[in-house]
Short mmCIF file of C-alpha atoms and ligand atoms in Angstrom, two decimals:
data_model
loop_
_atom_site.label_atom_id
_atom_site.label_comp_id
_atom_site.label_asym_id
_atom_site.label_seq_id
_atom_site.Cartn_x
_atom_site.Cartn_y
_atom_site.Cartn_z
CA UNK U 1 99.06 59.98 99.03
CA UNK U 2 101.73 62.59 99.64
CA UNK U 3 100.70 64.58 96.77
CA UNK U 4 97.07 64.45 96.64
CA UNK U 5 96.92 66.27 100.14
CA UNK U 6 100.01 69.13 98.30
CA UNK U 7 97.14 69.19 95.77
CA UNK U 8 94.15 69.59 97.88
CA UNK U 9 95.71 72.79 100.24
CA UNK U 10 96.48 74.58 96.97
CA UNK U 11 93.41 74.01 95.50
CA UNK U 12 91.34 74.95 98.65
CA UNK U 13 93.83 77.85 98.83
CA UNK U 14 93.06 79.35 95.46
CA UNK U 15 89.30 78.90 96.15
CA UNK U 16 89.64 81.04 99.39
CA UNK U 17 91.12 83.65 98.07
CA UNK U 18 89.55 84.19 94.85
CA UNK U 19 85.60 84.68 96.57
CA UNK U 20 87.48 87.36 98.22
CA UNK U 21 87.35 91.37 97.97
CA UNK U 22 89.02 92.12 101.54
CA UNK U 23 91.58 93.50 102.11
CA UNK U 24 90.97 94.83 99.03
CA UNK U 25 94.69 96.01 97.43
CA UNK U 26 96.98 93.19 97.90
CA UNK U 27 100.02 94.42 95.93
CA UNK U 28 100.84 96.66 98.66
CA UNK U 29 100.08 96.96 102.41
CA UNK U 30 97.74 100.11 102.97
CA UNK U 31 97.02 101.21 106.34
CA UNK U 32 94.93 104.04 107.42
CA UNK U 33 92.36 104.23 104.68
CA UNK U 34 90.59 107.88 103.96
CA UNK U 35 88.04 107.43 101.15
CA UNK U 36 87.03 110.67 99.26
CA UNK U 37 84.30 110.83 96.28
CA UNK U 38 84.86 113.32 93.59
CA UNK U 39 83.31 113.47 90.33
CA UNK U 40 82.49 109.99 89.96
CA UNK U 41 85.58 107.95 91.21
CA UNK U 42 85.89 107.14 95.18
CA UNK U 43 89.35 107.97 95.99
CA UNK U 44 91.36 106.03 98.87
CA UNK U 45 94.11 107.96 100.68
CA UNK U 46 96.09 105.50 102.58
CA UNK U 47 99.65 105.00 103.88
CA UNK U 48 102.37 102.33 103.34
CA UNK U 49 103.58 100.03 105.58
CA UNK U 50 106.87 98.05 105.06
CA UNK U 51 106.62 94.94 107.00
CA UNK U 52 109.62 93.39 108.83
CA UNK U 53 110.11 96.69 111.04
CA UNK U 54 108.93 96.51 114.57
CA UNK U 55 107.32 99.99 114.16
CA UNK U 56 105.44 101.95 111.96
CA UNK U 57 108.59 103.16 109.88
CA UNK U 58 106.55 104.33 106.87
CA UNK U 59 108.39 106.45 104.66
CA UNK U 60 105.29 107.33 101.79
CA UNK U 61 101.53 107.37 101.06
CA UNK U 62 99.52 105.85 98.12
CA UNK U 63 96.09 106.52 96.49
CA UNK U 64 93.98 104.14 94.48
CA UNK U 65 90.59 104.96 92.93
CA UNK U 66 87.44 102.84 91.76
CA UNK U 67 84.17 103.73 89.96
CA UNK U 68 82.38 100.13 90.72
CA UNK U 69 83.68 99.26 94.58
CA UNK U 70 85.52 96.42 93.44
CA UNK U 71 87.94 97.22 91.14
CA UNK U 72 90.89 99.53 92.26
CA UNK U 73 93.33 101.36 90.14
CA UNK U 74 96.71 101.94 91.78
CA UNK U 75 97.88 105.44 91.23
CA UNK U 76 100.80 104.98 93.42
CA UNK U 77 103.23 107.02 95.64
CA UNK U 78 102.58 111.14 94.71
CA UNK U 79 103.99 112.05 98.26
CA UNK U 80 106.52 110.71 100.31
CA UNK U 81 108.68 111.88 103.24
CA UNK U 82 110.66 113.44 100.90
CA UNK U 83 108.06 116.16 99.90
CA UNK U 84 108.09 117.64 102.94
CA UNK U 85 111.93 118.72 103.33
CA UNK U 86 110.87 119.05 107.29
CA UNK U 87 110.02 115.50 107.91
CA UNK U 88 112.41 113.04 109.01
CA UNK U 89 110.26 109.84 109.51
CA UNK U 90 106.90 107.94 109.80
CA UNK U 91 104.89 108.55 107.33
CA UNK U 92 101.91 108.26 109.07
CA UNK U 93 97.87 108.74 108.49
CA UNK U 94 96.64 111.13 106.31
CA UNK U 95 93.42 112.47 104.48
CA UNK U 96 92.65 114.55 101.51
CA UNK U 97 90.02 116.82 100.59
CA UNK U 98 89.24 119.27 97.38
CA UNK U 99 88.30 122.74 97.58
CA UNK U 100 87.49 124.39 94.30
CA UNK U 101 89.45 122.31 92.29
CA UNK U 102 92.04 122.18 94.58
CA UNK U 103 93.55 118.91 96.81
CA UNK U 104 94.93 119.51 100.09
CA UNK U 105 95.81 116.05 101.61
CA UNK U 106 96.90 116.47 105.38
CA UNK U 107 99.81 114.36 106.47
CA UNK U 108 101.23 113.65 109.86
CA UNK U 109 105.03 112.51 110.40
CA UNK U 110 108.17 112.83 112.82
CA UNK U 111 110.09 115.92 112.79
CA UNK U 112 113.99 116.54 113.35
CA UNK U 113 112.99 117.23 117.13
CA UNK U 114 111.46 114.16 117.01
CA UNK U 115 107.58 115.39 117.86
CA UNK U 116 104.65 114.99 115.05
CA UNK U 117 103.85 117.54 113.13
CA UNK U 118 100.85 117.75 110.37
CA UNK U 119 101.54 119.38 107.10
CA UNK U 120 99.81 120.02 103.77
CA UNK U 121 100.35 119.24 100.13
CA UNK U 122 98.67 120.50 97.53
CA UNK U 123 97.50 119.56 93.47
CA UNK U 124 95.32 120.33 90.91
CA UNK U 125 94.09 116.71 90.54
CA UNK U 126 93.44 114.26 93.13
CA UNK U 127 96.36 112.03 92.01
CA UNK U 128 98.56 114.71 91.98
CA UNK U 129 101.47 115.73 91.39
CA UNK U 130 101.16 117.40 95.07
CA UNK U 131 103.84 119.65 96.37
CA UNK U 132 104.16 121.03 100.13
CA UNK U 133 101.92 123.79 100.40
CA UNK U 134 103.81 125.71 103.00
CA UNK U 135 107.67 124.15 103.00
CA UNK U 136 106.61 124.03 107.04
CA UNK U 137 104.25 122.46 109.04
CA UNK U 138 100.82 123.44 109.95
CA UNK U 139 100.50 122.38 113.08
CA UNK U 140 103.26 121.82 115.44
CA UNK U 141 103.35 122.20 119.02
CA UNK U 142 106.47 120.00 119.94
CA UNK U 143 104.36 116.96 120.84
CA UNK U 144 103.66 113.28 119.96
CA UNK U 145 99.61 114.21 119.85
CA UNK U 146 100.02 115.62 116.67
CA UNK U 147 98.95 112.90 114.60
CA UNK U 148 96.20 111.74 112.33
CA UNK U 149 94.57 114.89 110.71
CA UNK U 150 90.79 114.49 109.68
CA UNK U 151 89.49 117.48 107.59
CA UNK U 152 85.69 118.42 106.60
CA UNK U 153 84.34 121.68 105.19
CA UNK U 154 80.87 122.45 106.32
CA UNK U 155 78.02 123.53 104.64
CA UNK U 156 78.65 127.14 105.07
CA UNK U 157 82.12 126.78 103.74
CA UNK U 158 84.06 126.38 106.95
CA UNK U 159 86.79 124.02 106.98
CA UNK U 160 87.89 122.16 110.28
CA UNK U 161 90.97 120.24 110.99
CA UNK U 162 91.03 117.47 113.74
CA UNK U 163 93.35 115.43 114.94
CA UNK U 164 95.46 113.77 117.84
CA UNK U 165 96.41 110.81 119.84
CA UNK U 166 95.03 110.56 122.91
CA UNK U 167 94.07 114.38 123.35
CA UNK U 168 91.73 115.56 120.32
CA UNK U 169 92.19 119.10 119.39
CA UNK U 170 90.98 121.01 116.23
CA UNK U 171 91.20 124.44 114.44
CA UNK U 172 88.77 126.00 112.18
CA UNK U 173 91.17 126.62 108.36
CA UNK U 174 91.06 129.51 106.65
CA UNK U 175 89.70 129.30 103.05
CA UNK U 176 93.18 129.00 101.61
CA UNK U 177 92.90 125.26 103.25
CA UNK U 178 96.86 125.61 104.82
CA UNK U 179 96.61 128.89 107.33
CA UNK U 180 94.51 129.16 110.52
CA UNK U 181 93.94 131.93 112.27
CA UNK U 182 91.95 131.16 116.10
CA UNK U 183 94.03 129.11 118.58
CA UNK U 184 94.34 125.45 118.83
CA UNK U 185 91.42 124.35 120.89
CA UNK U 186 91.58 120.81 122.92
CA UNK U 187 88.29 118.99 123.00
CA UNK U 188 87.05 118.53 126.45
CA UNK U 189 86.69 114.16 127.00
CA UNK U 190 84.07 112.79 129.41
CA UNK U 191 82.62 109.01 129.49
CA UNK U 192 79.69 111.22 128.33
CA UNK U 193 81.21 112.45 125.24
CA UNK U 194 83.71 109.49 124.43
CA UNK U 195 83.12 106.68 126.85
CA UNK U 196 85.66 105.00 128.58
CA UNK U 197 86.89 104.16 131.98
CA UNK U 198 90.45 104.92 131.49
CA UNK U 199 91.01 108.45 132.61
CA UNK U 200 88.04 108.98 134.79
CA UNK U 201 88.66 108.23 138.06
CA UNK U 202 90.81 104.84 137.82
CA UNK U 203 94.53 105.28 139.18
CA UNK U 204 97.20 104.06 136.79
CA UNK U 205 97.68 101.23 139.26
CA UNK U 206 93.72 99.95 138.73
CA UNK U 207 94.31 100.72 134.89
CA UNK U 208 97.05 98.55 134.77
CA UNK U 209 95.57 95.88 136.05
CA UNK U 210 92.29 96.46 134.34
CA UNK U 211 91.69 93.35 131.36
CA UNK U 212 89.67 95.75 129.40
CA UNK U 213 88.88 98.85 128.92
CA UNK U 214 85.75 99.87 128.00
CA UNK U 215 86.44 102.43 125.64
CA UNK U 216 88.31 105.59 125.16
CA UNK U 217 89.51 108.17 122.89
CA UNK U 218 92.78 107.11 121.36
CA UNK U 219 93.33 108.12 117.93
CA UNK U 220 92.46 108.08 114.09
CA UNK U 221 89.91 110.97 114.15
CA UNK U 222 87.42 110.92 111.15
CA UNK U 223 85.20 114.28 111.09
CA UNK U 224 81.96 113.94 109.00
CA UNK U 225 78.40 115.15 108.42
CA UNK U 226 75.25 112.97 107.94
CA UNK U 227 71.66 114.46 108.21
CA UNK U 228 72.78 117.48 109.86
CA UNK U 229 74.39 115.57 112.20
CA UNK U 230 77.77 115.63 112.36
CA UNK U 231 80.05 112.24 113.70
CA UNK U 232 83.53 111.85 115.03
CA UNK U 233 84.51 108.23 114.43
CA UNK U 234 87.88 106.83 115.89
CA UNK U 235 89.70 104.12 116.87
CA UNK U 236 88.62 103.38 120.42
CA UNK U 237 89.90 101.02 123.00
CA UNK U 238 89.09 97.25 123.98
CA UNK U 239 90.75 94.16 125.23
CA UNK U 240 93.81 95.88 124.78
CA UNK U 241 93.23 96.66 121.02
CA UNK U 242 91.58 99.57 119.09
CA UNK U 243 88.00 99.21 117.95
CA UNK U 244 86.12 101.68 116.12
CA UNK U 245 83.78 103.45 118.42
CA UNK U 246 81.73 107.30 117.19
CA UNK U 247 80.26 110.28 118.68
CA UNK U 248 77.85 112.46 117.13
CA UNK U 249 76.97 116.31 117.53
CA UNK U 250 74.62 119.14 116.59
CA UNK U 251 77.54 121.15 115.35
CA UNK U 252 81.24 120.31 113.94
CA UNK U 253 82.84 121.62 117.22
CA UNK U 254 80.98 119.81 119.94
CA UNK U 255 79.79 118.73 122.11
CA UNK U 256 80.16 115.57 121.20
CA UNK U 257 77.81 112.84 122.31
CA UNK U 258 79.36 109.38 123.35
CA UNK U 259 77.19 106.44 121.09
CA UNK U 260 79.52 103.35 121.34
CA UNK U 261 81.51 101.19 119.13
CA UNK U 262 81.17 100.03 115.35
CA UNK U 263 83.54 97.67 114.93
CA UNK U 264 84.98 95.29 117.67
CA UNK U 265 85.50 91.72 118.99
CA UNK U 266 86.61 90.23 115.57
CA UNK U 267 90.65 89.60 115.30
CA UNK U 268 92.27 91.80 112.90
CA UNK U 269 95.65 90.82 113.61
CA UNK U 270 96.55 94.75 114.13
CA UNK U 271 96.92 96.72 117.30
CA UNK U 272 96.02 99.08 115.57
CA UNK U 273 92.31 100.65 113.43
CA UNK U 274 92.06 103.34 111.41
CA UNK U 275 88.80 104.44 109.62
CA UNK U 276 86.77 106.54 107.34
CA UNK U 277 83.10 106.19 106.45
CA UNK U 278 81.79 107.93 102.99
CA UNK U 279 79.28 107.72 100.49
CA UNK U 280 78.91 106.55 97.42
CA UNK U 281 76.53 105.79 94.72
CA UNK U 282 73.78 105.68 97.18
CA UNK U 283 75.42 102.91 99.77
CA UNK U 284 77.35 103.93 102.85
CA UNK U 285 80.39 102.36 103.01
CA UNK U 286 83.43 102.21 106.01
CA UNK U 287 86.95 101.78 105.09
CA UNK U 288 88.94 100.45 107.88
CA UNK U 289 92.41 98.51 108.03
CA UNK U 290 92.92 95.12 109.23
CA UNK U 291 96.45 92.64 109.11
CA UNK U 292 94.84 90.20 107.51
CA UNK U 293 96.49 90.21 104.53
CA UNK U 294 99.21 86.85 104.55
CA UNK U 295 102.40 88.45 105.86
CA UNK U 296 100.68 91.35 107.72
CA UNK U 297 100.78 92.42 111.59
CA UNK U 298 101.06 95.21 113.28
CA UNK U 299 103.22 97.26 110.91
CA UNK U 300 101.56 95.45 107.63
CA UNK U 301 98.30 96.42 107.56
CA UNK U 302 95.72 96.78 104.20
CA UNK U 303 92.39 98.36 103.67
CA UNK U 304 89.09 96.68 103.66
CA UNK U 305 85.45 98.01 103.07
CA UNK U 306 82.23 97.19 104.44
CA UNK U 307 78.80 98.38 103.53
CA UNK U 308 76.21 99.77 105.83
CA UNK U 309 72.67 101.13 106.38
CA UNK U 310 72.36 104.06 109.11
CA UNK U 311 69.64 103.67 111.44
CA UNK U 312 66.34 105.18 111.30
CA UNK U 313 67.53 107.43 113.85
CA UNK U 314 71.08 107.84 112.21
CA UNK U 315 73.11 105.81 114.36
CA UNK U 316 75.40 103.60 112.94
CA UNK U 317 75.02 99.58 113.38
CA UNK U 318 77.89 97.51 114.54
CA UNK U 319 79.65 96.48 111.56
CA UNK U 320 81.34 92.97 111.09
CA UNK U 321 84.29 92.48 109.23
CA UNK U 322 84.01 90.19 106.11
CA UNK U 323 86.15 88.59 103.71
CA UNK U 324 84.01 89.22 101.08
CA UNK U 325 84.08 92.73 101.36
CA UNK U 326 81.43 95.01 99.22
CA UNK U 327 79.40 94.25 96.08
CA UNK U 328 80.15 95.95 92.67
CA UNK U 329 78.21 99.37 92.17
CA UNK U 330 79.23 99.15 88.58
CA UNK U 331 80.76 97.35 85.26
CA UNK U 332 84.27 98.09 83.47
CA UNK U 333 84.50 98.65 79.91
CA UNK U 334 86.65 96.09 78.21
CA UNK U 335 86.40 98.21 74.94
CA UNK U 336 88.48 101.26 76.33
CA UNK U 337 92.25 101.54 77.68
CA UNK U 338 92.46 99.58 81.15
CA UNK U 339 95.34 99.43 83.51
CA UNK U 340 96.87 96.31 84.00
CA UNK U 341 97.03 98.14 88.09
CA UNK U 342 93.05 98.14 87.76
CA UNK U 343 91.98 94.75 89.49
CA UNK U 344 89.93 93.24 92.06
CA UNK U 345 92.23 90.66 93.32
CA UNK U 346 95.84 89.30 92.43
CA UNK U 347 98.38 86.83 93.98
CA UNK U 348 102.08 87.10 92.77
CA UNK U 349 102.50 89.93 91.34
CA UNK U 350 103.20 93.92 92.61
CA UNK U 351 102.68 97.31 91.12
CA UNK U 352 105.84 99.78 90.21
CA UNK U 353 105.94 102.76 88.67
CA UNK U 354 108.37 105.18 86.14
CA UNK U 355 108.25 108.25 84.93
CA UNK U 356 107.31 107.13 81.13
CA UNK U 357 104.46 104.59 81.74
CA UNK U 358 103.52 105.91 85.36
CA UNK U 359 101.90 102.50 87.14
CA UNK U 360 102.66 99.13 85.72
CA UNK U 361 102.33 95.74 87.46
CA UNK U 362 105.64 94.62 88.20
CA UNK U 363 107.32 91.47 89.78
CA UNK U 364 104.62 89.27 87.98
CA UNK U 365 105.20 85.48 89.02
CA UNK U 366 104.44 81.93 87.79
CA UNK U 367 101.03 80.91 89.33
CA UNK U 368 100.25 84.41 89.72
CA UNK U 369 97.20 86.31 88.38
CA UNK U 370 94.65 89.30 88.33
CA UNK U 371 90.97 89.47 88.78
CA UNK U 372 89.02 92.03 87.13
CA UNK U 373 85.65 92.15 88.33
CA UNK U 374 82.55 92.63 86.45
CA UNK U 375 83.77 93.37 82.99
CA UNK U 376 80.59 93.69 80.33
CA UNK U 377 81.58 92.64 76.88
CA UNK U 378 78.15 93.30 75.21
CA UNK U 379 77.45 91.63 71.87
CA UNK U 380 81.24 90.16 71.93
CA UNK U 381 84.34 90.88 72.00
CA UNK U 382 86.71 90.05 68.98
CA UNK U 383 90.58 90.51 69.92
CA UNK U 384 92.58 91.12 72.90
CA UNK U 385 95.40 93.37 73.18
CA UNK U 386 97.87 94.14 76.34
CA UNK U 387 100.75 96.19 76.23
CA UNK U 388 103.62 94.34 78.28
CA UNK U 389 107.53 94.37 78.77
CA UNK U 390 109.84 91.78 79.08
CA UNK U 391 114.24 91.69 79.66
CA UNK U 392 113.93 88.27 78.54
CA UNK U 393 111.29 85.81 77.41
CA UNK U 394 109.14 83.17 79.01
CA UNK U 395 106.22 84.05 80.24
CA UNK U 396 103.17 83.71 79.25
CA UNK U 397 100.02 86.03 79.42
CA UNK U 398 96.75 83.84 79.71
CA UNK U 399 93.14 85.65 79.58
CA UNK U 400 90.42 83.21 81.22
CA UNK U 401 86.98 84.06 82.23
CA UNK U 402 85.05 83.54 85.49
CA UNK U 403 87.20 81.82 87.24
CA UNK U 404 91.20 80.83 87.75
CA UNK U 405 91.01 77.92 85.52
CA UNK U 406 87.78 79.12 83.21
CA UNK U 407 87.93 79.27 79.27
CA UNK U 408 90.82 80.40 78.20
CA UNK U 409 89.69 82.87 75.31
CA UNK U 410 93.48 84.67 74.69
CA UNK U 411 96.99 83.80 75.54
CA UNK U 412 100.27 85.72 74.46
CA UNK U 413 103.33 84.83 74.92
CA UNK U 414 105.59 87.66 75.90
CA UNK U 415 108.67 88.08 73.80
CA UNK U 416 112.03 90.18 74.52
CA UNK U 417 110.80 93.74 74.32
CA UNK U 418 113.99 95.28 74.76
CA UNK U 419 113.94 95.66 78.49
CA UNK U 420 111.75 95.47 81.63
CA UNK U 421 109.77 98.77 81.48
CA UNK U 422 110.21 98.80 77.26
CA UNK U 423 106.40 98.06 77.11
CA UNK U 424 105.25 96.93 73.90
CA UNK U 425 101.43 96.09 72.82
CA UNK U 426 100.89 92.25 71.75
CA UNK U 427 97.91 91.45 70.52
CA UNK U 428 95.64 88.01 70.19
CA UNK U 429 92.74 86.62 68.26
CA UNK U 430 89.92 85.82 70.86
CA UNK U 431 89.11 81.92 70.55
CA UNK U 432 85.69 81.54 71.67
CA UNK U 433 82.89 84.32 71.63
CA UNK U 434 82.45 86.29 74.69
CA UNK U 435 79.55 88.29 75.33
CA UNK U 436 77.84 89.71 78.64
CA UNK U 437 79.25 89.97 82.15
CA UNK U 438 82.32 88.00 83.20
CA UNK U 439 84.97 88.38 85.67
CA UNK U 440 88.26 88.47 83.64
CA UNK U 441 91.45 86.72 84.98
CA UNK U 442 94.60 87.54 83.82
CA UNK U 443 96.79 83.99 84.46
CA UNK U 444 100.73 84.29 84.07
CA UNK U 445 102.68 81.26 83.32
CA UNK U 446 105.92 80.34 81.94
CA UNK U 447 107.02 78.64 79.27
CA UNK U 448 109.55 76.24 80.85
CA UNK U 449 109.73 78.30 83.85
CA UNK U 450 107.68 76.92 86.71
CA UNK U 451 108.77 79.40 89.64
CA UNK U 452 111.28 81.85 90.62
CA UNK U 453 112.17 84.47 88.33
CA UNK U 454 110.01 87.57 87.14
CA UNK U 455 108.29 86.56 84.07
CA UNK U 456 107.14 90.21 82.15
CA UNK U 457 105.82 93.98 83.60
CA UNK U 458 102.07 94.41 83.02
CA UNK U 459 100.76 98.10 81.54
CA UNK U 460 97.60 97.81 80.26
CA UNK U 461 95.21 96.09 78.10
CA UNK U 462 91.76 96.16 76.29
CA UNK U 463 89.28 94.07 74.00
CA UNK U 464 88.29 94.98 70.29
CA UNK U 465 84.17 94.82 69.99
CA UNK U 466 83.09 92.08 67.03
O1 LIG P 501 99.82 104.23 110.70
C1 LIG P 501 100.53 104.82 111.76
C2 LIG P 501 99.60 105.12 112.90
O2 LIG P 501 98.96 103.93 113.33
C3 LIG P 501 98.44 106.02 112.54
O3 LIG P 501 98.81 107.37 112.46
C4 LIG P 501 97.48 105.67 113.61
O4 LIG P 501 96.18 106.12 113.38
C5 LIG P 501 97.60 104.17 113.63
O5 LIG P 501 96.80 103.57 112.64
#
């Protein structure tokens, strides 16, 4: 009796997660999500938290990209505190934004003084490598509020930079992206043009007894344009927690009109929300963070996407958070060179990266496995090949369709390889035909291992057409 109710939770367990898509990178936590489209690919800026501090003691930032929604390719760590020789700690929210073929992703963290300061580094591709624009930062006034850049460039070519906690303040950029020439201007807040009871008119002593807040400014700017109209999204205030809340305006400086929240009432399991709203392949879509992912809180928090439809009168809907997430906008070639770090979902297994093979999956576990969504074989596919590295052998590479226990239509089993990150391709007849649509699941197992140790290091793989 014992074991049939072991059996049952892992079972049920399995089936949970795997008709999931939020969070939607589980190999890392990934707080503070800024999505960016360029040529084809959405990109998502985020930032890394390390869980098992009591703060947000972040020490780098990751990207990730997808062409479908669904599937997301880790392209790790470019920039970390150590790119900016003026930072000391907290790696904290970011965005990134191209300007004639340029990428200028805007970072906040603590300086020796032990204020905020934003900087700028700079590529010539979105996933780097990025360097410190200025070897200083951009904005720093000796302050906590200077936190959370957003950055848009306008129609006309003007650039804006927003940020702040508490107090928003912006300056228009020169078109070099990292000088500025006007003063810093603080953005006048009103109930009218942010909402909220906290600062207007309520002594600390009511506020502190106050169970909720209505809503208020705090922090997470996200500076946008939609119709002409241009929004400032941000993490608001209630119950205590953030919610997402937006104004909109007739022009990128103000003023801004207060038009409620977007996401709220729903547990996240974070203090904290951070979001960014883009579009892409026709569907609107807002990235957000939540701590939902098992081991998260407060300081481990991971991105998740829902889509939306604006208003007729371009207002934004309240959004609910889902498990499910977003719906592919797209297929994935089996017949071309995927990264093993391209997947939907996985369990067991984390992402690592060297300067030879750049992004591998790493720390790959038995009972652990990869879900690639939406993968369109055609006519049929006729061998499958992966390129993987092993320090010793015993594990086993299984390739099943569908779902976690599907048709198994390849299966390798990983040999010595000469060391961890010595990646080696292995290749495999396919045993049954496979043609059309599938969701692919990559299954690792051992071969008379049944837990503990790593079993191989994942690069990438692909399918030979029949
Ligand atoms: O991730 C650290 C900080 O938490 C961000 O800068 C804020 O927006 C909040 O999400």
């Amino acid at each position: 009796m014992k074991k049939i109710v072991i059996t049952f939770s892992l079972v049920y367990c399995s089936l949970n997660t795997i008709a999931a898509q939020n969070p939607v990178i589980q190999t890392h936590f990934t707080p503070d999500p800024a999505p960016v489209v360029y040529k084809n690919k959405l990109y998502a800026y985020t930032g890394d938290d390390q869980p098992g501090f009591d703060f947000y003691t972040m020490t780098k930032w990751r990207v990730y990209s997808t062409e479908d929604m669904v599937n997301w390719t880790d392209h790790g760590s470019p920039i970390s505190l150590e790119s900016f020789s003026w930072a000391r700690d907290r790696a904290w929210a970011a965005q990134c934004i191209e300007r004639n073929g340029k990428f200028y992703w805007y970072i906040c963290a603590q300086t020796v003084d032990n204020n905020m300061a934003i900087g700028v580094a700079v590529a010539d591709s979105p996933t780097g490598p990025f360097k410190d624009a200025l070897g200083k930062p951009l904005i720093t006034t000796g302050t906590w509020d200077n936190i959370d850049p957003t950055v848009f460039i306008d129609d006309d070519g003007q650039a804006y930079l927003y940020w702040g906690n508490s107090k928003l303040f912006y300056v228009k950029l020169n078109k070099n992206m990292t000088t500025y020439d006007d003063k810093i201007t603080e953005v006048p807040q009103s109930v009218e043009s942010f909402g909220g009871l906290r600062r207007h008119g309520k002594s600390e002593e009511v506020l502190q007894k106050q169970e909720k807040f209505d809503d208020v400014y705090v922090e997470g700017p996200w500076l946008y344009k939609h119709k002409n109209q241009y929004y400032m999204m941000y993490a608001g205030m209630t119950n205590r927690t953030e919610c997402l809340s937006y104004s909109t305006s007739s022009t990128p400086t103000g003023p801004w009109k207060y038009q409620g929240k977007i996401m709220t009432d729903q547990p996240t399991n974070s203090f904290t929300n951070h979001g960014g709203i883009v579009d892409y392949k026709g569907k609107s879509y807002l990235f957000y963070h939540t701590a939902l992912l098992p081991n998260g809180g407060s300081y481990g928090r991971s991105t998740s996407i829902e889509e939306f439809k604006y208003n007729a009168d371009g207002s934004i809907p309240k959004i609910t958070m889902t498990k499910e997430g977003v719906n592919p906008v797209g297929t994935l070639n089996p017949y071309q060179r995927n990264e093993a770090e391209t997947m939907a979902w996985s369990e067991k297994c984390s992402t690592s990266e060297n300067k030879k093979a750049g992004v591998f999956v790493s720390d790959i576990r038995v009972g652990g496995y990869i879900k690639v969504r939406s993968v369109d074989f055609g006519k049929g596919a006729s061998e499958f090949s992966a390129s993987v590295g092993a320090g010793i052998d015993g594990g086993i590479l299984e390739v099943r369709l569908d779902k976690l226990d599907g048709n198994k239509v390849a299966e390798i089993e990983v040999p010595r390889t000469g060391g961890w990150e010595e990646f080696k391709i292995l290749t495999s007849k396919i045993s049954e035909q496979v043609s059309g649509i599938h969701d692919v699941f990559f299954v690792f197992k051992g071969k008379n291992i049944t837990a503990g140790r790593k079993l191989f290091n994942f690069d990438h793989w692909s399918f030979k057409k029949n």
